Structures are given as structure tokens and as C-alpha cells.
Short mmCIF file of C-alpha atoms in Angstrom, two decimals:
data_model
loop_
_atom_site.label_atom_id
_atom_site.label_comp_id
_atom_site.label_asym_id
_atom_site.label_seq_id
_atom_site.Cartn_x
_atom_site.Cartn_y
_atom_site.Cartn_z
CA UNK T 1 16.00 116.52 -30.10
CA UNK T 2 13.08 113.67 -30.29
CA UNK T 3 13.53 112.08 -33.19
CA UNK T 4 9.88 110.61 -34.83
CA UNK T 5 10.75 108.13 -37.82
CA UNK T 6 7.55 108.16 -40.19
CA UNK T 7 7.76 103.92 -39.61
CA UNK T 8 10.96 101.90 -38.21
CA UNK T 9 10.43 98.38 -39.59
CA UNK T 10 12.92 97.39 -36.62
CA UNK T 11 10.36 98.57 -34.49
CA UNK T 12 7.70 97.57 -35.92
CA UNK T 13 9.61 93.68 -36.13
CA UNK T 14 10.30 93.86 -32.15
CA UNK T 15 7.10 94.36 -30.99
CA UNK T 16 6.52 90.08 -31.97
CA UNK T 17 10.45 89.45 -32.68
CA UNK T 18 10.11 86.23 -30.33
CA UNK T 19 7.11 84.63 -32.24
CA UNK T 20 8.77 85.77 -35.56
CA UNK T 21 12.18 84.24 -34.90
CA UNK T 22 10.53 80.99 -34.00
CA UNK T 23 8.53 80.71 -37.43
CA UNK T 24 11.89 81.76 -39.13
CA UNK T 25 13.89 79.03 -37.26
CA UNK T 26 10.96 76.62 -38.00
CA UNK T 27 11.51 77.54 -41.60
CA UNK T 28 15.11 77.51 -42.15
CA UNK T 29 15.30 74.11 -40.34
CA UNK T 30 13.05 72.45 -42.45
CA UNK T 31 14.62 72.43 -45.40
CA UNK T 32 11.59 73.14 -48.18
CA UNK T 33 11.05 76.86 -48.82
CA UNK T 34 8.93 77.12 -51.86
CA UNK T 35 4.84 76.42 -51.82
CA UNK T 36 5.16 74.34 -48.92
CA UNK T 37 3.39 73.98 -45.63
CA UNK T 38 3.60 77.92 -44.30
CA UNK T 39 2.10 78.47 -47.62
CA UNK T 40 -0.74 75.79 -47.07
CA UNK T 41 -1.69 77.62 -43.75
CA UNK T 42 -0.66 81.09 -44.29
CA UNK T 43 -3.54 80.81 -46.94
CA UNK T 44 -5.91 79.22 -44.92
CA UNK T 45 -5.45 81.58 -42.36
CA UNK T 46 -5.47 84.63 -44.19
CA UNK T 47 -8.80 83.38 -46.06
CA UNK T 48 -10.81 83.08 -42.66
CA UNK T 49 -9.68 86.10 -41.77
CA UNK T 50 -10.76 87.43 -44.78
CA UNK T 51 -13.72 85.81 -45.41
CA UNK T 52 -13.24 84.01 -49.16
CA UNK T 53 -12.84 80.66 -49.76
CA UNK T 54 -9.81 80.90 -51.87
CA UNK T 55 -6.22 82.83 -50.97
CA UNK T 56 -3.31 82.45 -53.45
CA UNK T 57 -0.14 83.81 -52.26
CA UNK T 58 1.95 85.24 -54.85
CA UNK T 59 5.39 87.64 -55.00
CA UNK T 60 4.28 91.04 -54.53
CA UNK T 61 0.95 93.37 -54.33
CA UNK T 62 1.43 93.75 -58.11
CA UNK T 63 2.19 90.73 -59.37
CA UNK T 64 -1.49 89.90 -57.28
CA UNK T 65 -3.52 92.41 -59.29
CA UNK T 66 -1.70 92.04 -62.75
CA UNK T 67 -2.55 88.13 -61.99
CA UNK T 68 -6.18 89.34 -61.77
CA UNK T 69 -6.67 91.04 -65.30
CA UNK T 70 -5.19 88.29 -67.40
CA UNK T 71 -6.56 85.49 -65.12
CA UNK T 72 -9.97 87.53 -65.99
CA UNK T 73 -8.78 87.41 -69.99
CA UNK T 74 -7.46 83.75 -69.97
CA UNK T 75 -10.98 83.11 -69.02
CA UNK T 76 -12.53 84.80 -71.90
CA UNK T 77 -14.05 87.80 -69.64
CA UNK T 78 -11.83 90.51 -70.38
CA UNK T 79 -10.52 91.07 -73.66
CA UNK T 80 -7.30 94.00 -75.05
CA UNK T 81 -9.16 97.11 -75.21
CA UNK T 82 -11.78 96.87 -72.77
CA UNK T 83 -12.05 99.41 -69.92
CA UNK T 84 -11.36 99.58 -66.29
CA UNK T 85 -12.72 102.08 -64.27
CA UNK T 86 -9.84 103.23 -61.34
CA UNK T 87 -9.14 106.23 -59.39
CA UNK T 88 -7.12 108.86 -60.62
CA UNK T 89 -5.52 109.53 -57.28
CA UNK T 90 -3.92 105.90 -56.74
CA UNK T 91 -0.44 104.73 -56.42
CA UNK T 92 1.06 103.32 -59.77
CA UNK T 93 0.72 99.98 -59.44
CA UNK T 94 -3.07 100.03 -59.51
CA UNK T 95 -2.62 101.30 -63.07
CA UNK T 96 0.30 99.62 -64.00
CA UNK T 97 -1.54 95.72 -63.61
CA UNK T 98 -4.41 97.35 -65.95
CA UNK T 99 -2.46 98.19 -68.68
CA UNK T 100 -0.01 95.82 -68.72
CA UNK T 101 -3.14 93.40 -69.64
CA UNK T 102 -3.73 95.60 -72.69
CA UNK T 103 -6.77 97.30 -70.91
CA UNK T 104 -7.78 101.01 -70.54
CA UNK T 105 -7.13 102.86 -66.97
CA UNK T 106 -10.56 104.98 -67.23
CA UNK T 107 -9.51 107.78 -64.40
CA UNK T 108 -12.42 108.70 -61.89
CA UNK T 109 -11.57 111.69 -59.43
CA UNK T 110 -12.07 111.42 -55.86
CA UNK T 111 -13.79 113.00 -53.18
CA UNK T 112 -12.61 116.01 -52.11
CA UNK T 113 -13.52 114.75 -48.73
CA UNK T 114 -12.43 111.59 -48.88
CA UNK T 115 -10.07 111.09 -50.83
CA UNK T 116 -11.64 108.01 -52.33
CA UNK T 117 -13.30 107.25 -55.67
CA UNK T 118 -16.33 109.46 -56.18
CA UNK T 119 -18.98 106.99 -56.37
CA UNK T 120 -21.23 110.02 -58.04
CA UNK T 121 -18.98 110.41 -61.11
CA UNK T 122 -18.07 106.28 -61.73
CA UNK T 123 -21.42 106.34 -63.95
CA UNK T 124 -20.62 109.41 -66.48
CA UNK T 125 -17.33 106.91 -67.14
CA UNK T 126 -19.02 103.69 -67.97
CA UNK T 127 -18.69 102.77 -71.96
CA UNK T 128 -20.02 99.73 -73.97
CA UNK T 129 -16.40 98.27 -73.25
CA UNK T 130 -16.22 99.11 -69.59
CA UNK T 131 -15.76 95.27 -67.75
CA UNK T 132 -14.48 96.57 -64.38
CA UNK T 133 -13.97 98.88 -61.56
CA UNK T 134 -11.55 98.65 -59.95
CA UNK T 135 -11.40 100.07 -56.23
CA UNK T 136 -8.41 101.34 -53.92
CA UNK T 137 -8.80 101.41 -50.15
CA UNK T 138 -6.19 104.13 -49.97
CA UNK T 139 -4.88 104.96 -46.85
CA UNK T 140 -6.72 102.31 -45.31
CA UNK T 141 -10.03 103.42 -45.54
CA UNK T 142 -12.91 101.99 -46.94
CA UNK T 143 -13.57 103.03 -50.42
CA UNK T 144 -16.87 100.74 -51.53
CA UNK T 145 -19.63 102.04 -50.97
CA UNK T 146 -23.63 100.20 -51.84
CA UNK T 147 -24.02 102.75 -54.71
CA UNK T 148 -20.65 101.07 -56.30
CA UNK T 149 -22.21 97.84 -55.78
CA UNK T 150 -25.54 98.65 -57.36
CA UNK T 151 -23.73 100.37 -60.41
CA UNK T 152 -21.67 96.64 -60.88
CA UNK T 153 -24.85 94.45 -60.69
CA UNK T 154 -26.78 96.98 -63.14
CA UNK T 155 -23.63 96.97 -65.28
CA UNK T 156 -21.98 93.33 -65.58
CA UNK T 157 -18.98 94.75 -63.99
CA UNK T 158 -16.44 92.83 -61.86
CA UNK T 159 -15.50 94.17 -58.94
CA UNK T 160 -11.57 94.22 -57.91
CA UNK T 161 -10.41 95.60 -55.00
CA UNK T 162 -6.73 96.80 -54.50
CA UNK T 163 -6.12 95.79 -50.97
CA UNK T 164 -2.64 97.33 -50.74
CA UNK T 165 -3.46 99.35 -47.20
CA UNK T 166 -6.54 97.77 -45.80
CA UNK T 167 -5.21 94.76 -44.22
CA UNK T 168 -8.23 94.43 -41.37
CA UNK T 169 -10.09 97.37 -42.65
CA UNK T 170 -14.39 96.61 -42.65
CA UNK T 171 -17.52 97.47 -43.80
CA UNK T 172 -21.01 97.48 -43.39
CA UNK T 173 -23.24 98.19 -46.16
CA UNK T 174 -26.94 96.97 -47.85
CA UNK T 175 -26.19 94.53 -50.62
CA UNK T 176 -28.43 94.85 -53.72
CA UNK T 177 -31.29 92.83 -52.01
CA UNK T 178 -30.98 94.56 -48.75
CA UNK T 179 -29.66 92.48 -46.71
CA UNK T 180 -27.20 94.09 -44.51
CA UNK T 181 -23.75 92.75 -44.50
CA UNK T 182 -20.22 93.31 -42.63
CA UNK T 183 -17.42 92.02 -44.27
CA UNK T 184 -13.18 92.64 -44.58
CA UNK T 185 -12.00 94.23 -47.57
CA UNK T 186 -10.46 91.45 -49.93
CA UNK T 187 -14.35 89.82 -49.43
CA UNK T 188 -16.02 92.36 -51.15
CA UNK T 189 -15.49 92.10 -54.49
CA UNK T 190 -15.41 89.66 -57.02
CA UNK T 191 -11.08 89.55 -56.80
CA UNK T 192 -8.73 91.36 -54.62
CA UNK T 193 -4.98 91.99 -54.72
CA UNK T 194 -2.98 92.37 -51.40
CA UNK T 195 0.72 93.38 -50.88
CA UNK T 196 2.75 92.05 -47.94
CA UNK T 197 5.11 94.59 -48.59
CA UNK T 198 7.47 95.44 -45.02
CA UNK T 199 5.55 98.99 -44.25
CA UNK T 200 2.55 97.78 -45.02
CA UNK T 201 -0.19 96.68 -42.02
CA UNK T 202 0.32 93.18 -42.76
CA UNK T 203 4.02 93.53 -43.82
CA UNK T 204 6.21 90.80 -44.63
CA UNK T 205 10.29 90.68 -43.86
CA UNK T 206 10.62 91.36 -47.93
CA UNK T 207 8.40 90.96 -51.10
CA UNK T 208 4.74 89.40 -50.73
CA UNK T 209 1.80 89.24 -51.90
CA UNK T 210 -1.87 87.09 -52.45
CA UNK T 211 -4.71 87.35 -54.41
CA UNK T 212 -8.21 86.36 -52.41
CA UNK T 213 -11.44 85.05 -54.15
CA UNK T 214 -14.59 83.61 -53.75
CA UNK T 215 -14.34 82.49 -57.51
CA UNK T 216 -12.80 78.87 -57.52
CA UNK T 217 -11.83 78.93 -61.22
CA UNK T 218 -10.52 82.15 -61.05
CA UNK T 219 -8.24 81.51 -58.58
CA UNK T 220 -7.57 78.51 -60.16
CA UNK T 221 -6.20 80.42 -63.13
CA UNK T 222 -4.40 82.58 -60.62
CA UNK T 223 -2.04 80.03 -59.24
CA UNK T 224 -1.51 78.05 -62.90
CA UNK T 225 -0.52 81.85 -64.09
CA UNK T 226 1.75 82.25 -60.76
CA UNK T 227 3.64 79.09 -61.17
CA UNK T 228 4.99 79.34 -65.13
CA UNK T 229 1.08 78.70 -66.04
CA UNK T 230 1.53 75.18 -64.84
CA UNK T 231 -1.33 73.83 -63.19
CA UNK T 232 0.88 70.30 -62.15
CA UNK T 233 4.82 69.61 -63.15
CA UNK T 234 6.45 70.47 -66.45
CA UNK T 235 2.70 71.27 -68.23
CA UNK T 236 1.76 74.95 -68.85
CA UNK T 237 -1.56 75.64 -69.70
CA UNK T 238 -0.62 79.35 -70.10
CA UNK T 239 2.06 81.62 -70.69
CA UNK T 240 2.88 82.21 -66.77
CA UNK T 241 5.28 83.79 -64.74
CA UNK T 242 7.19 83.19 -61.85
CA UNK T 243 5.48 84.67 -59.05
CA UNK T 244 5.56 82.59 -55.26
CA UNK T 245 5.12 83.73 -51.56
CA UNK T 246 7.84 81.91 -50.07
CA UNK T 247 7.83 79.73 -47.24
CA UNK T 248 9.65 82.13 -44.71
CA UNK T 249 7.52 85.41 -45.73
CA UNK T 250 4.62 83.29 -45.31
CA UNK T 251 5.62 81.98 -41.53
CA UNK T 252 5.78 85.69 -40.98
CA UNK T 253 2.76 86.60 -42.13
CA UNK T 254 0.95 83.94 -40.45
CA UNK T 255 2.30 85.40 -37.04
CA UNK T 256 1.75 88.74 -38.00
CA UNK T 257 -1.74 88.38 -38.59
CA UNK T 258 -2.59 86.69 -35.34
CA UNK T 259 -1.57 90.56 -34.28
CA UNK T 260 -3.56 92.42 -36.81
CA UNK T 261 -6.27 93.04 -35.58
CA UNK T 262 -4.34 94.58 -32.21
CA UNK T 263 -1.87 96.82 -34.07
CA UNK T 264 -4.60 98.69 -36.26
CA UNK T 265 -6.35 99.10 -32.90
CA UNK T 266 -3.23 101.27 -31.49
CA UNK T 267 -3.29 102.79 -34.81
CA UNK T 268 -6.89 103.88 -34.41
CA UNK T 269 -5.40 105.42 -30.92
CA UNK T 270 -3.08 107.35 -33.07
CA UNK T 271 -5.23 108.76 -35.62
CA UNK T 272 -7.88 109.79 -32.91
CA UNK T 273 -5.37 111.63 -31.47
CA UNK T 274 -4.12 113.12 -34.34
CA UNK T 275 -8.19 114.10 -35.17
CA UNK T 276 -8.42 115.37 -31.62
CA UNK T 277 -5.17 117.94 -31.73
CA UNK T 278 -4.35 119.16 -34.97
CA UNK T 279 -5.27 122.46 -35.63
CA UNK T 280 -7.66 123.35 -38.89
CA UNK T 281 -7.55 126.38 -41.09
CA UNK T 282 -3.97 125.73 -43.09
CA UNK T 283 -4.41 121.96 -42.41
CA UNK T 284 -7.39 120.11 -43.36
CA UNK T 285 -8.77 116.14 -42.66
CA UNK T 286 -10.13 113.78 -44.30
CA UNK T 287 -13.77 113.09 -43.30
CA UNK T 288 -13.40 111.11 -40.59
CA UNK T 289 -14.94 107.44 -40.87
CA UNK T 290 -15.84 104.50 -38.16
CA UNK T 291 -13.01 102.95 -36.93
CA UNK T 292 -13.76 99.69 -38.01
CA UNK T 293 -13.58 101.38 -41.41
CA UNK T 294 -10.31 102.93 -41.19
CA UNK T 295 -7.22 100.64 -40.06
CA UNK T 296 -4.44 104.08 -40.90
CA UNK T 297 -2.19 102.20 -43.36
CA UNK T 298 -1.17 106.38 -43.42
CA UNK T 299 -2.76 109.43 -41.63
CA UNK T 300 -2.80 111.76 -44.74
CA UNK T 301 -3.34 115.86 -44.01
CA UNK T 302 -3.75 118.28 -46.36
CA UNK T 303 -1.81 121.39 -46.57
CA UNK T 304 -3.04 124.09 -48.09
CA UNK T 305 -1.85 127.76 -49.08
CA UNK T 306 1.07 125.94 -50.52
CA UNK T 307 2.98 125.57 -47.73
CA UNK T 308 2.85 121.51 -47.61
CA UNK T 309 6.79 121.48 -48.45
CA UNK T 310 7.58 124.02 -45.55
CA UNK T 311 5.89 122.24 -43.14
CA UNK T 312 7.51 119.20 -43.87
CA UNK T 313 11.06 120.54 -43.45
CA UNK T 314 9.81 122.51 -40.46
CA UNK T 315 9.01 118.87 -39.26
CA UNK T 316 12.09 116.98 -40.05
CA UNK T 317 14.51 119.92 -38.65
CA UNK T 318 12.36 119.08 -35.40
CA UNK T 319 13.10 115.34 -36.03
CA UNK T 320 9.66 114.28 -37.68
CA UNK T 321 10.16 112.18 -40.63
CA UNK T 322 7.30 112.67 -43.32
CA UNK T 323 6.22 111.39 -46.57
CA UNK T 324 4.15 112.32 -49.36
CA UNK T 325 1.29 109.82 -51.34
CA UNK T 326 2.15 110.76 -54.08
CA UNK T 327 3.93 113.46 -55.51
CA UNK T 328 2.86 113.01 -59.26
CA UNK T 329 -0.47 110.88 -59.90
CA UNK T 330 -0.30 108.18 -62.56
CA UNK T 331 -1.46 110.41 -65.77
CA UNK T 332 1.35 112.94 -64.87
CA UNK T 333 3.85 110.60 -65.02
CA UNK T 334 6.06 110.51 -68.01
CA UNK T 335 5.66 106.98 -68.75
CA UNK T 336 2.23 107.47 -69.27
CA UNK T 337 1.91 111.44 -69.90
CA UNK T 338 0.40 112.06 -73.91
CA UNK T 339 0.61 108.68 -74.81
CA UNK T 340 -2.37 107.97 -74.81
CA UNK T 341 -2.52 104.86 -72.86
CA UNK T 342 -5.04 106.14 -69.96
CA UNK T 343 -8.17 107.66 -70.78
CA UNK T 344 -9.71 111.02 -68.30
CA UNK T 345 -13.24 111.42 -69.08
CA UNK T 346 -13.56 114.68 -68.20
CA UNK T 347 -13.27 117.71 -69.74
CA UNK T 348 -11.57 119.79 -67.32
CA UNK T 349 -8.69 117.25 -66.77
CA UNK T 350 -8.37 115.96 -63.03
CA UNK T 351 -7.96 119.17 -60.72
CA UNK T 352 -9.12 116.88 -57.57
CA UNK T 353 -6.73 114.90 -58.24
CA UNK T 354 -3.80 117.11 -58.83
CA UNK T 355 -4.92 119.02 -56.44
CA UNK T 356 -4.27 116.01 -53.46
CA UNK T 357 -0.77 115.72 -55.51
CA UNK T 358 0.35 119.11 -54.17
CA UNK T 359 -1.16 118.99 -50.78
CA UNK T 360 -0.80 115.96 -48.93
CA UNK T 361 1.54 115.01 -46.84
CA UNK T 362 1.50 111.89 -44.44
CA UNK T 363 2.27 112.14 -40.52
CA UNK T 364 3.68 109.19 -38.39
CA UNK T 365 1.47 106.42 -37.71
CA UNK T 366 1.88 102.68 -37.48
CA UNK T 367 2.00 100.31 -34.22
CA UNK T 368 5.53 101.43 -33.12
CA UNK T 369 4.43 105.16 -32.68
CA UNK T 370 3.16 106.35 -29.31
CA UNK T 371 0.87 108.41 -27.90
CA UNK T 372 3.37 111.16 -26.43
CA UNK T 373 5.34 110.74 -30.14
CA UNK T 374 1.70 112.05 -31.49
CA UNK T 375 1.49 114.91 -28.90
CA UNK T 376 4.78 115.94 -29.99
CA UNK T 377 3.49 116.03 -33.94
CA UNK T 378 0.58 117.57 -33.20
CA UNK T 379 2.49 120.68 -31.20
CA UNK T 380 4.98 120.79 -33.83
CA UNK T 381 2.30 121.53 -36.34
CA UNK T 382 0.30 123.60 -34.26
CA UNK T 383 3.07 125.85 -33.56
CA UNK T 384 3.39 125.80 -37.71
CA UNK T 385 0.15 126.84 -38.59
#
């Protein structure tokens, strides 16, 4: 029987296992491994790839966003109590770095469509102690949109984008005085967060993670708050943590993102395919968006008739492996459920939302899948439906 993993990270690894070794060896015999010199240029890099002036590597994608919020409060911009504006449909961590700052997760459905933030329903939300929205590019597709940039200038409101999937993803949109502008998301916004976690498009060989900024006090702020809130040697300024890229997941990034660009071009190949072949009725697509817009961190269908779990074991008896993004969406879960921590402004709940919970399930995709492993999905599901 074929046998379709849903990503092998040894796969993935071998495709640039010779440059990757190399920086590892490089590494290992140098002897410093902590906010060294694979720091120095990993954040160089990954800020002219990006487009801001300022990267600050960090431990993980949540560390990176948590960093944001208080960095934003040590600063005297946010305060306990003010709101964030997020999307209901996001994975936990997006919420989790909000209110572990002391701030209010203000849920906004998404598009049906989509799948992303609803730009039409992020005003109705907006309070006299809203400060931010915050955007996920979920999936890997772009969610800003010029409307959510408008409603930020009129507002006050920072911008933060969780960067989690879009590793290479782009844009182009009118800015406020109509200029017309392309840029990476991580340059968008005022802050962004990125994980380097393995699976993701820019995935590490553990933990990672780096917060990019235009905003040169801000990410000053960032890297005091990383380091024990020390901005030099044995003097805190803050109440920090302990939160470093180190020096061999940084190497690794640094080669890995010389290939970027190329591996979410084959998975572009993928997900065309996947557009091209599946069958509708039973399974439904996202809207489908400009390449250059979508860099397929997942390829997420939607299942309806309530059949998603059936056609995921019909897959894995036929040796395709599956997942689901997410199962239970951050106000169902119980560490959050009727406490009263997040706040739905709606007063039919979130069906949109729970709705996506129940149907989606994510096929194969990454740089290690092929062409003929696609084909073989695509039957599998056609002979499903």
C-alpha cells in the first residue's frame, strides 16, 4: 500500500541535509551557542527577507507574540484590561499571548470562504478599550486586507500579525494614501510573531522563534524582555524571561531560508493540483487566492454532511495520514470555557467558527510531497465522495 505521511520532517531535512550539516558542524565546532554570530546573521537575513529593520530571535512562536503584548505595556501603550481584537478560529497560542498580558481576546468570526478574519464584522467589535487587532495568516494565506488597515489608522490600533504559517507568504494592497504596496507578511503590521517550529515552512531542528519590527524601541523592549529584561549584563530593566534562538537553530534557519522561497513554490504545485482534482459537492475549498498570497503552511478542505471523521479513516486505512486545525477552537476549550476570560461579541455565539471545528480536515502538503503522492489523494477522495 502507498503510504502518504501528512509531513516527514526527515524528508523534509534531506532535501538540504548537506548545507544543514555544514552549519551544524560550523556550530558545534565553535564553541559559543547562545546569541552569538548565527544569531547576528540569522536576523539580518531574515529581516531583508522580510522587509523590517529589526528581527529578534526568541524561543518559540509564543514566547514571540506574548513578548509583543507586554513589550506594548512596558511601554505604556497597552494597559490590563484593554482589548484585542483576534479571530475566533485560531490556534491557541494566538489567544494564549493575549491573555497572559492581562488583555481581552475580543473573538471575530471568519469568512465562511476564507477562513480568515471577516474584515466586515472587526468594526461591530471595536470598544473604547480596544488597542489592537491582532491578525492570523492561517494556513498560510493572507489574512490583511486594506479595509483592516483603514479600520487601524481610523482607530489608533496596532497592528500584530501572527506569522505562525506564512513564512514567504505576500501581499499587495492600497495603503491609506493609495499608494500601492507589496510586501511579506511580518512587514505589515506594526509587530509580528513567527514560530520556527520543525513542521512549520521555515522550520527549525527544535523550538524557535523571532519577533520582526519596524519599531526600534519596541524591539528594543523585546530583546531586554527576552534576555531576563536585561538590556546589558547583570541589570534588568524589567521583569524578563528567558527566551533565546540558539546558535544551532539559527544556522538552520539561515540555510533554510535561502530555500524558502523554492519549497513554497512546489507547495503551490501541490495545492494547484489539489484545486484542479478534488471533487466538490461533499468537499468544499477555500476561495482560492494568488499564489504569491498563499505559501500552503496546510491545504485545509472542508467536509461536510458530517462525514469529515470517515473520510479521514477511509484515508489512513489507504495509507494517507491527515490532521485536523483544530478540533475545539479557543472559547470551547475548558481552560477558557465560562470563565469569562474571552469576550464573543455576538449574540448568536460563533457558529462560523464552530462550524470550521467540525469540518476541516488537512490533506498532505509540504516540499517533500509529490505530484503522483497528490494524484493518489485526490483519487482516494474522489472515490470517497
Amino acid at each position: 500500500m502507498r503510504q502518504v505521511p501528512f509531513l516527514s520532517l526527515k524528508d523534509v531535512t534531506a532535501l538540504h541535509e548537506a548545507d544543514i550539516n555544514a552549519a551544524v558542524t560550523r556550530v558545534t565546532n565553535s564553541g559559543w551557542y547562545l546569541r552569538g554570530a548565527e544569531n547576528e546573521r540569522f536576523e539580518s537575513d531574515f529581516s531583508s527577507y522580510v522587509g523590517t529593520a529589526f528581527t529578534v530571535g526568541c524561543a518559540n512562536g509564543l514566547d514571540a507574540l506574548t513578548l509583543i503584548f507586554r513589550a506594548y505595556i512596558e511601554m505604556g501603550l497597552m494597559k490590563r484590561g484593554d482589548e484585542v481584537i483576534v479571530p475566533a478560529n485560531t490556534f491557541i497560542a494566538t489567544v494564549l499571548a493575549i491573555t497572559e498580558n492581562g488583555l481581552v481576546p475580543v473573538l471575530v468570526e471568519p469568512k465562511a470562504d476564507t477562513l480568515e478574519i471577516d474584515e466586515d464584522r472587526i468594526e461591530e467589535a471595536i470598544t473604547g478599550r480596544t488597542v489592537a487587532i491582532a491578525i492570523v495568516h492561517l494556513y498560510g494565506r493572507n489574512a490583511y486586507t486594506s479595509k483592516i488597515g483603514e479600520i487601524c489608522s481610523r482607530y489608533n490600533l496596532k497592528l500584530v500579525e501572527d506569522c505562525a504559517q506564512s513564512h514567504g507568504c505576500r501581499t499587495v494592497y492600497t495603503d491609506c494614501s493609495g499608494n500601492k504596496l507589496e510586501k511579506v507578511t511580518g512587514s505589515i503590521g506594526h509587530a509580528a510573531a513567527h514560530s520556527f517550529y520543525p513542521g512549520k515552512n521555515l522550520g527549525a531542528l527544535g523550538d524557535g522563534g523571532a519577533v520582526t519590527t519596524d519599531d526600534p524601541e519596541l524591539a528594543s523592549v523585546v530583546r531586554s524582555l527576552a534576555n531576563y529584561g536585561s538590556s546589558r549584563k547583570y541589570v534588568s530593566d524589567f521583569c524578563g524571561r528567558n527566551s533565546r534562538l540558539d546558535e544551532i537553530q539559527a544556522a538552520v534557519l539561515d540555510v533554510k531560508l535561502k530555500y524558502l522561497d523554492e519549497d513554497n513554490a512546489h507547495r503551490q504545485t501541490i495545492a494547484g493540483f489539489y484545486y484542479d482534482n478534488l471533487p466538490g459537492g461533499l468537499i468544499r475549498l477555500p476561495l482560492r487566492m494568488p499564489d504569491e498570497s498563499n505559501v500552503y503552511h496546510l491545504f485545509p478542505i472542508l467536509v461536510g454532511g458530517g462525514r469529515r471523521d470517515a473520510l479521514a479513516e477511509y484515508l489512513k486505512r489507504n495509507g494517507v495520514e491527515t490532521l485536523v486545525h483544530y478540533p475545539i477552537p479557543p472559547h470551547l476549550q475548558e481552560c477558557y470555557r465560562g470563565r469569562g476570560i474571552l469576550k464573543i461579541p455576538y449574540h448568536d455565539g460563533l457558529p462560523i467558527t464552530e462550524s470550521i471545528a467540525v469540518e476541516e480536515l488537512s490533506l498532505p502538503i509540504g516540499p517533500a510531497i509529490t505530484v503522483d503522492d497528490a494524484e493518489y489523494v485526490a483519487g482516494l477522495i474522489r472515490s470517497f465522495v
